[in-house]
Amino acid sequence: MAGLQDSVQYLKGIGPAKAKLFEALGIHTIGDLLYHYPRAYEDRTRLLPIAKLEVDVPACFKAMVMNSPRTAHIRKGLELTKVTVADHSARLNLTFFNQRYVTEQLQYGREYIFYGAVSGDFVGYSMTNPVFESPDAPPVLTRRILPVYPLTAGLTNRAVTQAVAQALELCGPPPEILPREIRETYGVAPAEVAYRAIHLPRSQEDLEAARRRLVFEEFFVFSAALGLMRASRTVAPVAPYENLDLSPFYGALPFRLTGAQRRAIGEILGDFQKGVPMNRLLQGDVGSGKTMVAAAAAYCAVKNGKQAALMAPTEILAEQHFRSLAPLLEPLGISCVLLTGSMGAREKREAREALASGRAGFAVGTHALLSQATVFSGLDLVITDEQHRFGVSQRAGLSAKGIRPHILVMSATPIPRTLALLMYGDLEVSVLDELPPGRQKIDTFLVNESYRARLNGFVRKELQAGHQCYMVCPAIEEGEAGKSAQAWAETLGTAVFPEFSVGLLHGRMKGPEKEAVMGRFARGELQILVATTVIEVGVDVPNATLMVIEDADRFGLSQLHQLRGRVGRGQAKSYCILVSGNRNPDTQARLKALCKTTDGFRIAQEDLELRGPGDFFGQRQHGLPTFRAASLTMDMELLRQAQTAAVDWINRHGDEDTPEATALRERIGQLFREEDVAPN
Ligand code: ADP
Ligand code: MG
């Protein structure tokens, strides 16, 4: 007997060739097939009299064939079959293109159920290519709600529908992972019912109930996974911090903090005194000054005799943070250490000793902070920057180095509320909605290849004025999708801008190599930096006033917004040019929207709706699994319920050996096998 983990080739009608097509959809096993939910449904349950059919609105009707169908050969490759049908209300002419078999199937004087849309003009109504079946046959094409599956070339909706029906019959639905108690409390349908109904719904109500259950299930599994990974599962009290005078810190800053920065710091200090661990998201557009808020929090923690750590996703970024924070905090009596993977063994050991002994109060680093070898004497504040680039387990890892530490996550990508809730659990949010004074709007333009000469002229003009330019490409090497940074840097350096110095930066370069290139660009030795999205989170080069993004359609909107935040950091007017030859009207509209707005939150919301959470941050760098049933913008309430249910369940029964608990742990395992954190 075939099981859920068996290949789809166990199903009738699926051989190696067809299996390849299913594979293109990410479907390998019978289980995958059952998790492949329809993307839409066609409601063919409405049965109307012909006279009530509305133009262009497909519906079913029952009618009698009034003459023998006739086929006319119009020209090579075009045959028209015509027949007239009628019910008590009206007659209707049907036309079939290249479906000669209709002549045998539709018999004069008999009744059939048809499904199609009428088209009409002043000459009269007619219908083209309706589907039909006998009223005595089981409803397959008519009188039911038909699933519409995501497809791939060569695979018909019918083939997928049939495969799914067969799979359900052969193996039954996936095992129940929601305990009865939870299903009853939250009013969600059993797996048995839901998996059948999502694929073969008998009514809209069926479908709604199935969807609700599966969305709940997805959220539940994900929340349970997070719950299991959290270092401590309950919110236990912690000692509140002393109220602290921050004026020495403020006094040491080279600038006045913005109102938004002060407000965020106030909120964080408030959390420190509450007596429970803080869980706060600090959200602010690129350049809004999140680092200083983090510094204030660290200052406060260390002055309370604790340790603080700031983890950044790249070495460049960690080093930049260290360079700006250590000179500020050291004079205030806070000993800082840097810890990154590419540091020498001795340096690393020294940094770790300082943290283990408590000699250092503040650690800045990359995921080197997470390694076994890193031990803190009293880590109590964990700050992660550009947090979405870390996997879920990495995030949990740093917290585990302290005992119920305070957590501050910082993000420049304005994460829509639902997504934030999903990723971080219930957390407080501070928003930096104000940029430091003197910042300016970055003029953004969308062009295609026909502007190349003018674009090059513009770049040349900026460079001659003494400014610098970023050129962003989606791919590293040639042969990958989109323009390759390596090849483009070569072309620019030799053929297009031989008079300027061109550098290359991408994620496959070694740490010190990257650092060297970035350093040369920061010092103005390189005028053009060709890069991949590694520069998305990054260093400050105020003299860079122009960013050109090649094959811009290959990036997410939020990602583009984030990238463009690399320019406009100095006094001079800055520009971002999006180059894209993609003529798809939706794509064009998206990119044009980016030219018009600078509101990161609106961009993010739009992105989420367009791309879905799985792709939200681009490249799946966020450690979020793909959600199949859940629409994150719509299912807020359900998410909350599922989260409550999951946390509660995990606390009470997470380790038990009941079938549900076992099945749940298995599903969680599957979820994170998909997780892959690899910066571009
Ligand atoms: P982000 O929020 O993108 O992480 P940063 O913290 O890197 O922003 O700050 C961007 C730049 O603005 C840095 O050079 C920082 O020193 C500077 N900055 C931060 N706060 C202020 C302020 N209140 N006034 C002026 N400059 C500031
Ligand atoms: Mg930053």
XYZ file of C-alpha atoms and ligand atoms in Angstrom:
708
model
C 0.000 0.000 0.000
C 1.323 3.370 -0.966
C 1.890 5.979 1.743
C 2.239 9.757 1.849
C 6.006 9.575 1.601
C 5.929 7.453 -1.556
C 6.629 8.876 -4.982
C 3.724 10.180 -7.043
C 4.688 7.473 -9.531
C 2.643 5.090 -7.411
C -0.424 6.779 -8.831
C -2.073 5.478 -11.948
C -1.257 7.504 -15.038
C 1.939 8.993 -13.591
C 5.107 7.608 -15.128
C 8.635 9.034 -15.013
C 7.853 11.740 -17.597
C 4.782 12.992 -15.804
C 6.534 12.733 -12.462
C 9.123 15.206 -13.818
C 6.330 17.692 -14.478
C 5.027 17.289 -10.938
C 8.565 17.755 -9.691
C 8.656 21.128 -11.403
C 5.869 22.098 -9.022
C 7.831 20.870 -6.038
C 5.723 17.732 -5.810
C 7.703 14.565 -5.268
C 5.598 12.466 -2.948
C 1.933 11.735 -2.591
C 2.013 13.854 0.557
C 3.386 16.817 -1.417
C 0.489 16.408 -3.770
C -2.009 16.693 -0.941
C -0.276 19.849 0.309
C -0.515 21.304 -3.189
C -3.638 23.350 -2.629
C -5.730 24.843 -5.406
C -4.962 28.472 -6.086
C -8.589 29.189 -6.933
C -11.924 27.497 -7.442
C -14.513 27.612 -10.134
C -17.947 27.475 -8.685
C -20.002 25.435 -11.115
C -22.766 24.686 -8.674
C -25.199 27.273 -10.038
C -27.717 25.753 -12.428
C -29.651 28.431 -14.332
C -32.317 28.515 -17.036
C -30.809 29.636 -20.353
C -32.794 32.860 -20.296
C -31.136 33.820 -17.010
C -27.545 33.314 -18.203
C -25.534 36.497 -18.030
C -23.081 37.530 -20.701
C -19.492 36.509 -19.853
C -20.461 34.945 -16.524
C -19.871 31.197 -16.727
C -22.641 29.034 -15.282
C -24.267 25.632 -15.648
C -27.535 24.927 -17.376
C -29.477 21.859 -18.365
C -30.645 21.763 -21.960
C -31.847 19.421 -24.703
C -30.042 18.981 -28.003
C -32.407 20.252 -30.714
C -30.591 19.045 -33.851
C -27.748 16.823 -34.941
C -24.421 18.593 -34.470
C -22.786 19.600 -37.733
C -19.111 20.003 -38.398
C -17.832 22.375 -41.063
C -14.241 22.301 -42.276
C -13.304 25.985 -42.500
C -9.645 25.663 -43.424
C -6.655 23.543 -42.528
C -6.588 23.242 -38.769
C -9.968 24.808 -38.191
C -13.194 22.886 -37.821
C -16.395 24.295 -36.392
C -19.064 22.086 -34.882
C -22.425 23.757 -34.362
C -25.467 22.598 -32.470
C -28.584 24.199 -31.010
C -29.839 23.414 -27.513
C -32.895 24.613 -25.585
C -34.648 24.474 -22.256
C -38.098 25.709 -21.296
C -36.840 29.302 -21.215
C -34.825 29.801 -24.404
C -32.724 28.363 -27.219
C -28.983 28.743 -27.512
C -26.496 28.103 -30.320
C -23.303 26.350 -29.313
C -20.065 26.396 -31.273
C -17.125 24.066 -30.711
C -13.704 24.678 -32.223
C -11.821 21.590 -33.361
C -13.850 19.224 -31.207
C -15.304 16.936 -33.829
C -15.960 14.216 -31.221
C -18.812 16.418 -29.968
C -20.762 15.194 -32.983
C -20.879 11.734 -31.458
C -21.206 12.756 -27.853
C -24.155 15.133 -28.096
C -27.186 13.176 -29.193
C -30.208 14.723 -30.733
C -33.175 14.783 -28.331
C -31.178 14.117 -25.172
C -30.477 16.370 -22.206
C -27.036 17.365 -20.913
C -25.620 19.638 -18.270
C -23.456 22.343 -19.847
C -21.031 24.802 -18.339
C -19.865 27.899 -20.175
C -20.275 31.626 -20.630
C -22.613 33.192 -23.166
C -21.391 35.924 -25.386
C -23.866 38.184 -26.995
C -24.374 41.024 -29.380
C -27.279 42.446 -31.352
C -27.406 39.351 -33.537
C -28.170 37.087 -30.618
C -26.545 35.017 -27.917
C -24.247 32.084 -28.423
C -21.724 30.036 -26.493
C -18.295 28.799 -27.480
C -16.665 25.582 -26.276
C -18.855 24.787 -23.281
C -18.017 21.610 -21.356
C -20.827 19.162 -20.777
C -21.768 15.840 -19.291
C -24.801 13.655 -18.925
C -27.111 14.406 -15.981
C -26.875 10.725 -15.037
C -23.076 10.716 -14.810
C -21.378 11.652 -11.515
C -20.604 15.391 -11.424
C -17.058 15.933 -12.618
C -17.075 18.941 -14.907
C -20.375 20.501 -13.885
C -22.578 20.910 -10.793
C -19.672 21.197 -8.425
C -16.860 23.432 -7.243
C -13.822 22.747 -9.354
C -10.319 23.223 -7.970
C -7.910 25.274 -10.075
C -4.337 24.207 -9.346
C -1.055 25.972 -9.904
C 0.247 24.287 -13.051
C 3.317 23.945 -15.170
C 3.619 23.578 -18.943
C 2.507 20.119 -20.004
C 0.425 19.416 -16.935
C -3.307 20.049 -17.158
C -5.581 21.022 -14.325
C -7.479 17.862 -15.020
C -4.394 15.693 -14.565
C -3.628 17.286 -11.208
C -7.247 17.029 -10.071
C -7.336 13.359 -10.942
C -4.010 12.653 -9.280
C -5.176 14.349 -6.095
C -8.463 12.437 -6.068
C -6.566 9.201 -6.509
C -4.090 10.084 -3.775
C -6.900 10.829 -1.335
C -8.550 7.541 -2.151
C -5.343 5.554 -1.917
C -3.720 7.032 1.186
C -6.331 9.154 2.842
C -5.447 12.626 4.128
C -2.267 13.399 6.103
C -2.426 12.417 9.772
C -4.182 14.631 12.278
C -1.766 16.895 14.104
C -4.271 19.095 15.879
C -5.414 17.538 19.123
C -9.158 17.152 19.501
C -9.229 19.531 22.438
C -7.751 22.317 20.326
C -9.998 21.630 17.372
C -12.991 21.931 19.619
C -11.825 25.042 21.438
C -11.059 26.909 18.235
C -13.776 25.401 16.116
C -11.565 23.990 13.375
C -12.387 20.979 11.217
C -10.546 17.636 11.500
C -7.760 16.874 9.003
C -9.799 14.066 7.487
C -12.523 16.506 6.467
C -10.360 19.515 5.653
C -7.949 17.834 3.261
C -10.762 16.332 1.257
C -12.730 19.553 1.155
C -9.833 21.794 0.146
C -9.355 19.665 -2.956
C -12.911 18.551 -3.628
C -15.264 20.935 -1.867
C -18.930 20.192 -2.024
C -20.048 23.685 -1.087
C -18.665 27.113 -0.334
C -19.190 26.422 3.374
C -17.150 23.227 3.106
C -14.415 25.135 1.440
C -14.404 27.947 3.971
C -14.184 25.470 6.844
C -11.360 23.581 5.149
C -9.429 26.713 4.467
C -9.833 27.941 8.017
C -8.582 24.657 9.365
C -5.537 24.516 7.088
C -4.536 28.094 7.747
C -4.883 27.446 11.447
C -2.793 24.327 11.030
C -0.001 26.156 9.230
C 0.156 28.859 11.838
C -0.070 26.299 14.589
C 2.816 24.225 13.264
C 4.981 27.262 12.763
C 4.201 28.742 16.156
C 4.748 25.400 17.839
C 8.107 25.150 16.111
C 9.078 28.551 17.428
C 7.790 27.612 20.846
C 9.896 24.470 20.936
C 12.972 26.403 19.936
C 12.659 29.184 22.457
C 15.159 28.866 25.226
C 12.526 29.308 27.879
C 8.927 28.514 27.268
C 7.327 30.604 29.915
C 7.543 34.260 30.698
C 9.148 34.208 34.095
C 9.948 37.393 35.963
C 13.413 38.920 35.725
C 14.953 41.576 37.920
C 14.104 45.072 36.680
C 16.958 47.429 35.812
C 17.837 50.467 37.862
C 16.516 53.686 36.467
C 19.513 55.158 34.715
C 20.612 58.639 33.815
C 21.417 58.633 30.127
C 22.859 62.137 29.944
C 26.483 60.968 29.760
C 25.495 58.886 26.747
C 23.573 61.705 25.092
C 26.430 64.068 25.831
C 28.913 61.836 24.028
C 26.925 61.750 20.777
C 28.128 63.888 17.872
C 24.528 64.845 17.047
C 21.144 65.400 18.614
C 18.918 62.345 18.531
C 15.687 62.666 16.612
C 12.392 62.687 18.476
C 11.660 59.209 17.185
C 14.983 57.889 18.468
C 14.328 59.361 21.900
C 10.877 57.879 21.989
C 12.164 54.428 21.068
C 14.871 54.612 23.725
C 12.225 55.618 26.263
C 10.131 52.604 25.328
C 13.085 50.268 25.697
C 14.050 51.672 29.104
C 10.423 51.221 30.121
C 10.620 47.548 29.139
C 13.794 47.097 31.169
C 11.913 48.087 34.282
C 8.883 45.919 33.773
C 10.325 42.819 35.364
C 9.699 40.554 32.348
C 12.045 40.050 29.405
C 11.624 42.622 26.667
C 10.632 41.399 23.221
C 10.713 44.427 20.978
C 11.024 45.116 17.274
C 12.672 48.382 16.301
C 11.540 49.249 12.868
C 12.891 52.172 10.915
C 13.640 52.944 7.336
C 17.226 52.812 6.162
C 19.174 55.682 7.634
C 16.703 56.389 10.417
C 19.406 55.790 13.025
C 18.571 52.458 14.617
C 22.164 51.820 15.633
C 22.162 54.646 18.154
C 18.999 53.317 19.739
C 20.736 49.957 20.071
C 23.737 51.720 21.590
C 21.548 53.410 24.188
C 19.992 50.072 25.121
C 23.407 48.444 25.391
C 24.668 51.350 27.481
C 21.805 50.879 29.886
C 22.263 47.106 30.170
C 26.007 47.307 30.761
C 25.660 50.098 33.307
C 23.320 47.719 35.118
C 26.144 45.240 35.385
C 24.970 43.023 32.520
C 26.309 42.140 29.090
C 24.829 43.095 25.751
C 25.423 41.632 22.291
C 24.660 42.999 18.856
C 24.571 40.486 16.020
C 24.706 41.571 12.387
C 24.214 39.364 9.333
C 27.462 40.240 7.557
C 31.031 40.908 8.589
C 31.056 44.252 6.833
C 28.094 45.365 8.840
C 29.392 44.000 12.145
C 32.680 45.773 11.614
C 30.958 49.002 10.728
C 28.861 48.835 13.877
C 31.933 48.141 15.928
C 33.843 51.033 14.389
C 31.052 53.489 15.126
C 30.058 52.178 18.563
C 33.321 51.296 20.276
C 34.751 54.847 20.119
C 31.497 56.137 21.535
C 31.030 53.621 24.352
C 34.604 52.894 25.447
C 35.138 56.437 26.822
C 31.924 55.952 28.790
C 33.483 52.970 30.531
C 31.983 50.207 28.412
C 34.456 47.694 27.145
C 33.559 46.487 23.628
C 34.756 43.478 21.627
C 34.311 42.478 18.022
C 33.796 38.840 17.088
C 33.586 37.703 13.470
C 34.464 34.474 11.699
C 37.330 35.867 9.676
C 39.254 37.200 12.660
C 42.485 35.416 13.543
C 42.310 32.548 16.031
C 44.136 34.536 18.672
C 41.955 37.617 18.309
C 38.881 35.476 18.555
C 40.161 33.731 21.636
C 40.909 37.026 23.309
C 37.479 38.383 22.504
C 35.848 35.255 23.868
C 37.881 35.346 27.047
C 36.812 38.921 27.614
C 33.170 37.889 27.274
C 33.454 34.752 29.384
C 35.208 36.573 32.197
C 32.846 39.533 32.021
C 35.706 41.933 31.320
C 33.905 43.029 28.138
C 30.382 44.368 28.486
C 29.372 44.695 24.869
C 29.942 42.256 21.996
C 29.425 43.169 18.360
C 29.671 40.381 15.835
C 28.307 38.009 13.254
C 27.014 34.523 13.896
C 30.466 33.781 15.278
C 28.702 34.950 18.433
C 26.558 31.832 18.224
C 29.372 29.319 18.166
C 29.792 26.879 21.039
C 33.044 28.540 21.942
C 31.356 31.843 22.746
C 30.269 32.031 26.376
C 28.988 35.072 28.187
C 29.290 35.676 31.887
C 25.980 37.522 32.045
C 24.339 38.160 28.700
C 21.112 40.007 29.327
C 20.406 42.011 26.176
C 20.392 40.460 22.736
C 20.146 42.806 19.770
C 19.935 41.512 16.223
C 20.270 43.834 13.280
C 18.540 43.239 9.952
C 17.045 40.317 11.714
C 15.152 38.823 8.804
C 18.409 37.626 7.344
C 18.830 35.145 10.128
C 17.140 31.794 10.266
C 14.688 31.073 13.020
C 17.080 28.751 14.815
C 19.932 31.238 14.630
C 17.771 33.869 16.247
C 16.920 31.543 19.077
C 20.585 30.560 19.390
C 21.912 33.872 20.633
C 19.153 34.253 23.215
C 20.045 30.832 24.550
C 23.423 32.222 25.608
C 21.743 34.248 28.306
C 19.088 33.462 30.862
C 15.809 34.912 29.602
C 17.559 37.944 28.110
C 15.884 41.050 26.810
C 15.481 40.934 23.063
C 15.630 43.801 20.626
C 15.366 43.099 16.931
C 16.039 45.816 14.403
C 14.754 45.898 10.885
C 14.888 48.390 8.083
C 12.363 46.431 6.111
C 9.082 47.601 7.542
C 7.641 44.239 8.349
C 3.882 44.152 8.108
C 2.301 43.465 11.463
C 1.094 39.953 10.662
C 4.463 38.845 9.438
C 6.171 40.343 12.471
C 3.803 38.475 14.739
C 4.526 35.295 12.906
C 8.279 35.651 12.982
C 8.843 36.992 16.426
C 5.751 36.062 18.363
C 3.859 38.709 20.217
C 6.179 41.625 20.464
C 6.098 45.308 20.995
C 7.027 47.549 18.109
C 8.919 50.842 18.163
C 8.941 52.805 14.959
C 11.519 55.351 13.857
C 9.319 57.394 11.581
C 11.630 60.342 11.320
C 14.917 60.648 9.482
C 17.817 62.660 10.923
C 17.831 66.190 9.514
C 19.468 66.902 6.178
C 18.407 63.690 4.462
C 16.822 63.986 1.105
C 14.514 62.168 -1.193
C 16.200 59.902 -3.706
C 14.879 60.528 -7.204
C 14.080 57.170 -8.749
C 13.596 56.419 -12.445
C 12.665 53.372 -14.448
C 14.346 52.892 -17.851
C 14.856 50.125 -20.363
C 17.806 49.110 -22.490
C 17.099 51.789 -25.108
C 18.272 54.385 -22.564
C 21.635 52.728 -22.067
C 23.658 55.418 -23.835
C 21.975 58.230 -21.931
C 22.301 56.288 -18.700
C 26.040 55.854 -19.252
C 26.306 59.560 -19.955
C 24.552 60.312 -16.689
C 26.832 57.991 -14.725
C 29.864 59.626 -16.306
C 28.612 63.075 -15.362
C 28.109 62.071 -11.711
C 31.546 60.490 -11.520
C 33.202 63.493 -13.141
C 31.560 65.658 -10.490
C 33.565 63.605 -7.977
C 30.728 61.367 -6.805
C 30.568 57.577 -6.688
C 28.160 55.030 -8.040
C 26.775 51.627 -7.067
C 25.742 49.199 -9.803
C 23.643 46.354 -8.496
C 23.186 43.065 -10.383
C 20.932 40.153 -9.442
C 23.445 37.389 -10.182
C 27.051 36.748 -9.270
C 28.313 34.594 -12.127
C 27.276 34.314 -15.725
C 24.771 31.591 -16.361
C 22.694 32.512 -13.319
C 19.411 34.318 -13.850
C 19.785 38.022 -14.594
C 22.805 40.190 -15.181
C 25.989 38.865 -13.607
C 27.994 41.183 -11.375
C 31.303 39.567 -12.344
C 30.757 39.912 -16.081
C 29.282 43.375 -15.767
C 32.169 44.669 -13.680
C 34.513 43.363 -16.349
C 32.560 45.024 -19.170
C 32.280 48.328 -17.364
C 35.923 48.416 -16.362
C 37.314 47.589 -19.783
C 34.783 48.777 -22.364
C 32.386 51.317 -20.895
C 34.218 53.258 -18.192
C 37.897 52.456 -18.684
C 38.795 55.895 -17.328
C 37.280 55.082 -13.906
C 38.184 52.422 -11.386
C 35.611 49.710 -10.992
C 35.334 47.309 -8.041
C 33.353 44.111 -7.502
C 31.593 42.905 -4.371
C 29.516 39.756 -3.924
C 28.545 37.168 -1.368
C 30.883 34.440 -2.548
C 33.964 36.512 -1.844
C 35.863 35.867 1.396
C 35.377 38.212 4.336
C 38.730 40.019 4.123
C 38.379 40.371 0.349
C 34.959 41.970 0.749
C 36.260 44.185 3.464
C 39.146 45.351 1.277
C 36.880 46.248 -1.635
C 34.387 48.020 0.587
C 37.220 49.905 2.232
C 38.560 51.087 -1.126
C 35.113 52.257 -2.140
C 34.579 54.032 1.181
C 37.924 55.831 0.786
C 37.019 56.918 -2.723
C 39.669 54.792 -4.457
C 36.959 53.023 -6.425
C 34.446 55.116 -8.260
C 32.087 52.393 -9.351
C 31.150 49.452 -7.163
C 29.438 46.608 -8.983
C 27.703 44.484 -6.374
C 24.990 41.996 -5.594
C 22.516 42.456 -2.786
C 25.336 42.066 -0.252
C 25.285 45.836 -0.101
C 21.622 45.832 0.835
C 22.571 46.028 4.451
C 25.618 47.995 4.675
C 28.108 50.614 4.987
C 27.707 54.282 4.780
C 29.395 56.007 1.850
C 27.963 59.523 1.782
C 29.819 60.378 -1.414
C 27.891 57.731 -3.371
C 25.055 59.575 -5.048
C 23.934 57.196 -7.747
C 22.670 53.655 -7.753
C 21.887 51.759 -10.930
C 19.968 48.519 -10.433
C 20.177 46.106 -13.358
C 17.298 43.726 -14.099
C 15.392 45.480 -11.374
C 12.333 43.283 -11.938
C 14.234 40.416 -10.371
C 14.178 42.028 -6.942
C 11.375 42.451 -4.477
C 10.039 45.953 -3.992
C 11.154 46.110 -0.388
C 14.546 44.904 -1.378
C 14.820 47.628 -4.019
C 13.767 50.205 -1.483
C 16.355 48.922 0.921
C 19.044 48.946 -1.746
C 18.292 52.465 -2.752
C 18.815 53.517 0.863
C 22.561 53.094 0.234
C 22.576 56.444 -1.574
C 21.282 59.799 -0.391
C 23.416 59.627 2.743
C 25.356 62.804 2.113
C 24.548 66.392 1.197
C 24.405 65.987 -2.590
C 21.320 65.119 -4.587
C 21.052 61.367 -5.113
C 19.475 59.133 -7.727
C 18.408 55.551 -8.227
C 17.933 54.197 -11.749
C 16.034 50.962 -12.205
C 16.873 49.195 -15.455
C 14.403 46.601 -16.653
C 13.418 45.228 -20.020
C 10.488 43.341 -18.541
C 7.363 44.516 -20.318
C 4.861 42.713 -18.162
C 2.344 45.442 -17.233
C 2.175 44.295 -13.577
C 5.934 44.403 -13.262
C 6.059 47.826 -14.857
C 3.372 49.061 -12.481
C 5.246 47.732 -9.460
C 8.508 49.353 -10.459
C 6.791 52.630 -11.294
C 5.161 52.601 -7.869
C 8.619 52.468 -6.364
C 9.639 55.528 -8.366
C 6.747 57.466 -6.895
C 6.797 56.524 -3.245
C 9.413 56.617 -0.527
C 7.107 55.191 2.123
C 8.778 51.929 3.057
C 5.748 50.615 4.863
C 3.443 50.956 1.901
C 6.014 49.307 -0.293
C 6.345 46.422 2.122
C 2.627 45.887 2.390
C 2.287 45.852 -1.374
C 5.183 43.471 -1.687
C 3.665 41.072 0.789
C 0.423 41.000 -1.111
C 2.124 40.501 -4.441
C 4.781 38.026 -3.522
C 3.491 36.234 -0.485
C 5.450 35.819 2.718
C 7.698 33.068 1.377
C 9.371 35.493 -0.967
C 8.877 38.637 1.007
C 12.485 39.317 1.814
C 13.796 37.859 -1.403
C 16.027 34.797 -1.524
C 14.270 33.205 1.438
C 16.754 34.628 3.873
C 14.289 35.044 6.640
C 13.834 31.522 7.872
C 10.131 31.552 7.147
C 8.632 28.482 5.594
C 6.367 28.712 2.608
C 2.779 29.167 3.629
C 0.369 27.442 1.356
C -3.063 28.170 2.693
C -2.492 31.256 4.739
C -2.899 34.722 3.394
C -0.975 36.830 5.806
C -2.807 40.008 5.207
C -6.151 38.461 5.943
C -5.726 35.941 8.691
C -4.491 38.035 11.596
C -7.120 36.820 14.033
C -6.627 33.188 13.181
C -2.897 33.630 13.579
C -3.339 34.972 17.091
C -5.573 32.089 18.019
C -3.211 29.522 16.554
C -0.292 31.094 18.371
C -2.048 31.003 21.702
C -3.102 27.423 21.092
C 0.380 26.342 20.034
C 2.244 27.905 22.920
C -0.227 26.507 25.383
C -0.113 23.043 23.864
C 3.658 22.925 23.659
C 3.977 23.922 27.283
C 1.662 21.192 28.432
C 2.026 18.312 25.985
C 4.955 19.091 23.664
C 7.081 16.153 24.765
C 4.386 13.485 24.966
C 4.269 10.393 22.806
C 0.664 10.633 21.653
C 0.102 10.183 17.898
C -0.724 13.881 17.517
C 2.357 15.086 19.355
C 4.538 12.738 17.308
C 2.939 13.775 14.017
C 3.347 17.409 14.988
C 7.043 17.031 15.736
C 7.479 15.308 12.393
C 5.778 18.177 10.569
C 7.965 20.685 12.371
C 10.992 18.748 11.225
C 9.808 18.978 7.632
C 9.209 22.694 7.981
C 12.757 23.499 8.875
C 14.376 21.174 6.443
C 13.298 23.789 3.921
C 15.079 26.508 5.794
C 18.257 27.656 4.192
C 20.167 30.737 5.100
C 22.663 31.813 2.480
C 23.229 35.488 1.745
C 23.768 36.292 -1.910
P 19.939 52.568 10.133
O 18.640 52.852 10.813
O 19.776 52.417 8.649
O 20.688 51.452 10.769
P 22.138 54.066 11.077
O 21.958 53.786 12.509
O 23.204 53.340 10.343
O 20.772 53.886 10.319
O 22.321 55.628 10.891
C 22.576 56.174 9.626
C 23.534 57.347 9.748
O 22.889 58.427 10.405
C 24.754 57.038 10.539
O 25.840 57.649 9.912
C 24.485 57.671 11.883
O 25.665 58.063 12.549
C 23.653 58.872 11.515
N 22.713 59.307 12.540
C 21.996 58.525 13.376
N 21.203 59.277 14.167
C 21.406 60.552 13.799
C 20.879 61.815 14.247
N 19.967 61.884 15.219
N 21.307 62.928 13.645
C 22.222 62.866 12.651
N 22.787 61.727 12.194
C 22.379 60.581 12.761
Mg 21.507 49.701 10.256
